[in-house]
Amino acid sequence: MSDIVYLNGKFMPIEEAHVPVLDRGFIFGDGVYEVIPVYSKHPFRLSEHLRRLQYSLDKVRITNPCSDAEWTRLVGEIIQRNQGGDQSIYLQVTRGVAKRDHAFPKGVRPTVFMMSNPLVTPAPALVESGVACITAPDYRWLNCDIKSVSLLGNCLLRQLSVDAGAAETILFRDGKLTEASASNVFVVRDGVLLTPPKDNLVLPGITYDVVLEIARAREFQVEVRAVDETEVRAADEIWVTSSTKEVLAVTTLDGKPVGDGRPGPLFRRMHALYQQFKQDHMRKAA
Ligand code: PDD
């Protein structure tokens, strides 16, 4: 059975979904997107994802083509139409189809596309071992808070880690930690959990918010502030977070062990709490 996707008002098999070559998403990368994890058929933090979608759309001046109620219905329907276990819903809105011209076209309908993929979270062995990461200068643009489909910088940076046999590329701008190519980053130093604030240099991660909420509720010592590159390199623990990675320990950075080279005690606690949070908020609702 083929995957069922949504394109501009219709559900259809993915083989039948086509976008004109003049779509500005294709020509300019002129669009925004969301990735929403779905556990036991329940979208995780849907209203927060829809709020971030609205933020991205506002920043790039595309009118939201759907109300939150319509998005909720569409997301619900694509979940139901795709079988299997946990899912990852990808949704994308571009400025639409128009003759190539950098200036915004007038009177053009945004293109709306949604698909469902199996949600592949890190295997237990990877959670146990942690992952290798490398670092690179963050040369992306200064609007990383927009969840833009223009991801060439992120793709080039991610590929550096693939080439090095690592899981992620952790980024520094002007000597400060920003994020990683497709995740947010947390650091533990002397028992304190550190992470950069949400500003124009990082994507405001939904998982980042959940991790901070859990950490504060469980009275971890937390500091949301600029984190120096030197602090990251001397960290006791480093974590990366995203909708698909959840919370994952980084055990080597640029080939050197982080702490004792194994996932640390705060990571183990947070990972367990995150799984419990999912269990309480998603599975039981099912
Ligand atoms: N990426 N930072 C960047 C640059 C990201 O691309 C992502 C997520 C995150 C974490 O955000 P969240 O916790 O809301 O997933 C941070 C998604 C998963 C992707 O592009 O596939």
Short mmCIF file of C-alpha atoms and ligand atoms in Angstrom, two decimals:
data_model
loop_
_atom_site.label_atom_id
_atom_site.label_comp_id
_atom_site.label_asym_id
_atom_site.label_seq_id
_atom_site.Cartn_x
_atom_site.Cartn_y
_atom_site.Cartn_z
CA MET A 1 0.00 0.00 0.00
CA SER A 2 1.42 3.38 -0.92
CA ASP A 3 1.82 6.31 1.41
CA ILE A 4 -1.06 8.77 1.41
CA VAL A 5 -0.03 12.42 1.25
CA TYR A 6 -1.97 15.68 1.24
CA LEU A 7 -1.50 18.29 -1.47
CA ASN A 8 -3.57 21.43 -1.91
CA GLY A 9 -6.89 20.16 -0.61
CA LYS A 10 -6.68 16.48 -1.56
CA PHE A 11 -5.36 13.26 -0.09
CA MET A 12 -3.67 11.00 -2.66
CA PRO A 13 -1.02 8.28 -3.05
CA ILE A 14 2.44 9.87 -3.00
CA GLU A 15 3.07 8.75 -6.60
CA GLU A 16 0.22 11.01 -7.74
CA ALA A 17 1.36 14.12 -5.87
CA HIS A 18 3.06 16.60 -8.22
CA VAL A 19 4.10 20.22 -7.79
CA PRO A 20 4.70 22.51 -10.80
CA VAL A 21 8.36 23.33 -11.49
CA LEU A 22 7.64 27.03 -10.95
CA ASP A 23 6.65 26.44 -7.33
CA ARG A 24 8.66 28.97 -5.32
CA GLY A 25 9.58 26.22 -2.89
CA PHE A 26 11.46 24.54 -5.77
CA ILE A 27 12.84 27.72 -7.37
CA PHE A 28 13.77 29.76 -4.27
CA GLY A 29 13.33 27.51 -1.23
CA ASP A 30 10.57 30.03 -0.44
CA GLY A 31 8.56 28.21 2.18
CA VAL A 32 8.40 26.97 5.75
CA TYR A 33 7.77 23.60 7.35
CA GLU A 34 7.10 21.63 10.52
CA VAL A 35 7.97 18.11 11.68
CA ILE A 36 5.48 16.76 14.22
CA PRO A 37 6.06 13.45 16.02
CA VAL A 38 2.99 11.26 16.47
CA TYR A 39 2.83 8.69 19.27
CA SER A 40 0.00 6.14 19.32
CA LYS A 41 -1.79 8.28 16.70
CA HIS A 42 -1.61 11.43 18.87
CA PRO A 43 0.36 14.38 17.52
CA PHE A 44 2.87 15.57 20.13
CA ARG A 45 2.46 19.23 21.18
CA LEU A 46 0.36 20.04 18.12
CA SER A 47 -0.70 23.49 19.28
CA GLU A 48 2.95 24.43 19.91
CA HIS A 49 3.91 23.19 16.43
CA LEU A 50 1.04 25.19 14.89
CA ARG A 51 2.11 28.27 16.85
CA ARG A 52 5.67 27.92 15.53
CA LEU A 53 4.28 27.41 12.00
CA GLN A 54 2.32 30.66 12.34
CA TYR A 55 5.49 32.40 13.59
CA SER A 56 7.51 31.16 10.58
CA LEU A 57 4.72 32.13 8.15
CA ASP A 58 4.46 35.61 9.69
CA LYS A 59 8.23 36.11 9.45
CA VAL A 60 8.27 35.25 5.72
CA ARG A 61 4.97 37.03 5.07
CA ILE A 62 2.94 34.09 3.80
CA THR A 63 -0.72 34.11 4.88
CA ASN A 64 -1.53 30.95 6.81
CA PRO A 65 -3.70 28.98 4.38
CA CYS A 66 -5.51 27.09 7.17
CA SER A 67 -6.97 27.85 10.57
CA ASP A 68 -5.63 25.88 13.54
CA ALA A 69 -8.87 23.88 13.51
CA GLU A 70 -8.31 22.99 9.83
CA TRP A 71 -4.68 22.03 10.45
CA THR A 72 -5.78 19.87 13.36
CA ARG A 73 -8.34 18.11 11.17
CA LEU A 74 -5.84 17.60 8.31
CA VAL A 75 -3.11 16.32 10.61
CA GLY A 76 -5.64 13.97 12.24
CA GLU A 77 -6.74 12.70 8.84
CA ILE A 78 -3.24 12.04 7.49
CA ILE A 79 -2.43 10.15 10.69
CA GLN A 80 -5.53 7.96 10.22
CA ARG A 81 -4.83 7.38 6.52
CA ASN A 82 -1.31 6.11 7.19
CA GLN A 83 -0.98 2.82 9.03
CA GLY A 84 1.81 1.55 11.20
CA GLY A 85 3.29 2.62 14.48
CA ASP A 86 4.49 6.05 15.51
CA GLN A 87 4.68 8.62 12.75
CA SER A 88 6.50 11.78 11.85
CA ILE A 89 4.27 14.28 10.06
CA TYR A 90 6.06 16.63 7.70
CA LEU A 91 4.09 19.67 6.58
CA GLN A 92 5.23 22.38 4.24
CA VAL A 93 3.75 25.65 3.00
CA THR A 94 5.39 27.49 0.10
CA ARG A 95 4.52 30.88 -1.37
CA GLY A 96 3.01 29.09 -4.37
CA VAL A 97 3.49 28.88 -8.12
CA ALA A 98 4.49 31.95 -10.15
CA LYS A 99 6.78 33.08 -12.99
CA ARG A 100 10.30 33.34 -11.59
CA ASP A 101 10.81 36.74 -9.98
CA HIS A 102 12.41 37.35 -6.59
CA ALA A 103 9.65 39.79 -5.60
CA PHE A 104 6.54 38.21 -4.07
CA PRO A 105 3.86 37.34 -6.65
CA LYS A 106 0.39 38.83 -6.12
CA GLY A 107 -2.77 36.78 -5.72
CA VAL A 108 -1.02 33.41 -5.60
CA ARG A 109 -2.28 30.57 -3.42
CA PRO A 110 0.30 28.98 -1.10
CA THR A 111 1.15 25.34 -1.83
CA VAL A 112 0.30 23.06 1.09
CA PHE A 113 1.90 19.63 1.32
CA MET A 114 1.84 17.01 4.09
CA MET A 115 3.28 13.52 4.37
CA SER A 116 3.68 10.90 7.05
CA ASN A 117 6.84 8.88 7.62
CA PRO A 118 7.52 6.24 10.26
CA LEU A 119 8.93 7.94 13.37
CA VAL A 120 12.38 6.47 13.87
CA THR A 121 13.68 7.40 17.31
CA PRO A 122 17.19 6.37 18.44
CA ALA A 123 17.58 2.64 19.04
CA PRO A 124 18.12 1.62 22.70
CA ALA A 125 21.77 0.70 21.90
CA LEU A 126 22.39 4.27 20.69
CA VAL A 127 20.76 5.73 23.80
CA GLU A 128 23.09 3.51 25.84
CA SER A 129 26.26 4.32 23.91
CA GLY A 130 25.65 7.95 22.97
CA VAL A 131 26.81 9.39 19.67
CA ALA A 132 29.82 11.11 18.15
CA CYS A 133 29.52 14.73 17.04
CA ILE A 134 31.83 17.13 15.28
CA THR A 135 31.84 20.93 15.39
CA ALA A 136 31.83 23.61 12.69
CA PRO A 137 31.46 27.36 12.41
CA ASP A 138 27.81 28.37 12.07
CA TYR A 139 27.79 30.22 8.76
CA ARG A 140 24.02 30.11 8.25
CA TRP A 141 21.92 33.25 7.88
CA LEU A 142 20.71 35.34 10.82
CA ASN A 143 17.09 34.10 10.75
CA CYS A 144 17.58 30.58 12.05
CA ASP A 145 14.44 31.01 14.17
CA ILE A 146 12.38 30.62 10.98
CA LYS A 147 11.70 26.98 10.17
CA SER A 148 12.49 27.62 6.52
CA VAL A 149 12.71 24.94 3.84
CA SER A 150 15.85 26.77 2.59
CA LEU A 151 18.09 24.30 4.40
CA LEU A 152 21.20 24.30 2.21
CA GLY A 153 23.41 25.57 5.05
CA ASN A 154 22.02 22.94 7.42
CA CYS A 155 22.42 20.18 4.78
CA LEU A 156 26.06 21.14 4.07
CA LEU A 157 26.81 21.24 7.78
CA ARG A 158 25.04 17.93 8.46
CA GLN A 159 26.99 16.27 5.64
CA LEU A 160 30.27 17.20 7.37
CA SER A 161 29.26 14.92 10.24
CA VAL A 162 28.16 12.17 7.85
CA ASP A 163 31.57 12.37 6.17
CA ALA A 164 33.23 12.12 9.60
CA GLY A 165 31.04 9.16 10.65
CA ALA A 166 29.33 11.33 13.30
CA ALA A 167 25.68 11.88 14.19
CA GLU A 168 25.52 15.68 14.23
CA THR A 169 27.47 18.87 13.64
CA ILE A 170 27.45 21.21 16.63
CA LEU A 171 27.72 24.86 15.62
CA PHE A 172 29.51 27.89 17.08
CA ARG A 173 29.07 31.49 16.04
CA ASP A 174 31.49 34.11 17.37
CA GLY A 175 32.73 31.71 20.04
CA LYS A 176 29.21 30.86 21.30
CA LEU A 177 27.16 27.69 20.97
CA THR A 178 24.12 28.07 18.72
CA GLU A 179 22.61 24.64 17.95
CA ALA A 180 23.37 21.63 15.72
CA SER A 181 22.55 21.14 12.03
CA ALA A 182 19.14 19.61 12.84
CA SER A 183 18.83 19.72 16.64
CA ASN A 184 19.18 21.91 19.71
CA VAL A 185 22.06 21.43 22.13
CA PHE A 186 22.28 21.22 25.93
CA VAL A 187 25.45 21.07 28.00
CA VAL A 188 26.05 19.97 31.61
CA ARG A 189 28.86 21.58 33.60
CA ASP A 190 29.36 20.99 37.31
CA GLY A 191 25.80 19.69 37.64
CA VAL A 192 24.22 22.70 35.89
CA LEU A 193 22.23 22.28 32.68
CA LEU A 194 23.10 25.03 30.19
CA THR A 195 21.50 25.92 26.89
CA PRO A 196 21.43 29.04 24.71
CA PRO A 197 18.29 31.21 24.80
CA LYS A 198 15.80 31.24 21.93
CA ASP A 199 16.82 34.05 19.62
CA ASN A 200 17.34 34.59 15.89
CA LEU A 201 20.36 32.26 15.86
CA VAL A 202 18.54 29.04 16.79
CA LEU A 203 15.39 27.19 15.91
CA PRO A 204 12.98 27.35 18.85
CA GLY A 205 12.75 23.59 19.31
CA ILE A 206 9.60 22.01 20.67
CA THR A 207 11.73 19.27 22.25
CA TYR A 208 14.00 21.97 23.74
CA ASP A 209 10.93 23.43 25.49
CA VAL A 210 9.83 20.02 26.78
CA VAL A 211 13.32 19.26 28.12
CA LEU A 212 13.49 22.63 29.88
CA GLU A 213 10.00 22.15 31.34
CA ILE A 214 10.91 18.72 32.69
CA ALA A 215 14.26 19.97 34.01
CA ARG A 216 12.64 22.87 35.88
CA ALA A 217 9.79 20.71 37.22
CA ARG A 218 12.33 18.19 38.57
CA GLU A 219 14.52 20.92 40.05
CA PHE A 220 17.55 20.42 37.85
CA GLN A 221 19.81 23.46 38.10
CA VAL A 222 19.16 25.20 34.79
CA GLU A 223 20.76 28.24 33.19
CA VAL A 224 19.45 29.52 29.86
CA ARG A 225 22.22 31.82 28.70
CA ALA A 226 24.94 32.27 26.11
CA VAL A 227 27.25 29.23 26.28
CA ASP A 228 30.91 29.68 25.34
CA GLU A 229 32.61 27.28 22.95
CA THR A 230 35.19 26.64 25.68
CA GLU A 231 32.40 25.55 28.05
CA VAL A 232 31.10 23.07 25.48
CA ARG A 233 34.56 21.65 24.89
CA ALA A 234 35.07 21.18 28.65
CA ALA A 235 31.53 19.92 29.31
CA ASP A 236 30.73 16.95 31.55
CA GLU A 237 27.77 16.07 29.30
CA ILE A 238 26.40 17.22 25.96
CA TRP A 239 22.90 16.38 24.68
CA VAL A 240 21.20 16.98 21.35
CA THR A 241 17.41 17.24 21.17
CA SER A 242 14.86 17.11 18.35
CA SER A 243 11.46 15.67 17.52
CA THR A 244 13.07 12.60 15.96
CA LYS A 245 16.17 12.24 18.17
CA GLU A 246 14.25 13.07 21.36
CA VAL A 247 17.15 13.46 23.86
CA LEU A 248 20.44 11.88 22.85
CA ALA A 249 23.81 11.94 24.63
CA VAL A 250 26.90 13.10 22.78
CA THR A 251 29.85 11.03 24.00
CA THR A 252 32.63 12.27 21.73
CA LEU A 253 33.16 15.75 20.32
CA ASP A 254 35.66 16.14 17.50
CA GLY A 255 37.03 12.71 18.45
CA LYS A 256 37.59 13.54 22.14
CA PRO A 257 35.52 11.96 24.91
CA VAL A 258 32.83 14.12 26.54
CA GLY A 259 33.17 13.63 30.31
CA ASP A 260 34.12 9.99 30.79
CA GLY A 261 32.96 9.14 27.26
CA ARG A 262 29.67 7.60 28.39
CA PRO A 263 26.17 9.10 28.70
CA GLY A 264 26.19 11.02 31.98
CA PRO A 265 23.93 10.79 35.04
CA LEU A 266 21.84 13.86 34.20
CA PHE A 267 21.27 12.53 30.68
CA ARG A 268 20.11 9.18 32.05
CA ARG A 269 17.67 10.92 34.35
CA MET A 270 16.37 13.24 31.64
CA HIS A 271 16.03 10.44 29.12
CA ALA A 272 13.93 8.40 31.57
CA LEU A 273 11.82 11.45 32.46
CA TYR A 274 11.26 12.25 28.78
CA GLN A 275 10.07 8.68 28.11
CA GLN A 276 7.80 8.93 31.15
CA PHE A 277 6.45 12.26 29.92
CA LYS A 278 5.60 10.70 26.55
CA GLN A 279 3.98 7.75 28.30
CA ASP A 280 1.86 9.98 30.52
CA HIS A 281 0.86 12.51 27.88
CA MET A 282 0.55 10.39 24.74
CA ARG A 283 0.16 6.69 25.28
CA LYS A 284 -2.40 6.92 28.04
CA ALA A 285 -4.50 9.27 25.94
CA ALA A 286 -4.63 6.60 23.22
N1 PDD B 1 14.59 19.48 12.80
N2 PDD B 1 17.32 23.01 15.25
C1 PDD B 1 17.26 22.70 13.95
C2 PDD B 1 18.15 23.42 12.99
C3 PDD B 1 16.34 21.72 13.51
O1 PDD B 1 16.26 21.41 12.21
C4 PDD B 1 15.53 21.04 14.47
C5 PDD B 1 14.53 20.00 14.08
C6 PDD B 1 15.65 21.40 15.83
C7 PDD B 1 14.79 20.77 16.90
O2 PDD B 1 13.45 21.19 16.84
P1 PDD B 1 12.26 20.26 17.35
O3 PDD B 1 12.59 19.88 18.75
O4 PDD B 1 11.05 21.12 17.27
O5 PDD B 1 12.21 19.06 16.43
C8 PDD B 1 16.55 22.40 16.17
C9 PDD B 1 13.57 18.62 12.29
C10 PDD B 1 13.29 17.42 13.11
C11 PDD B 1 13.85 18.33 10.83
O6 PDD B 1 14.19 19.28 10.14
O7 PDD B 1 13.69 17.19 10.38
#
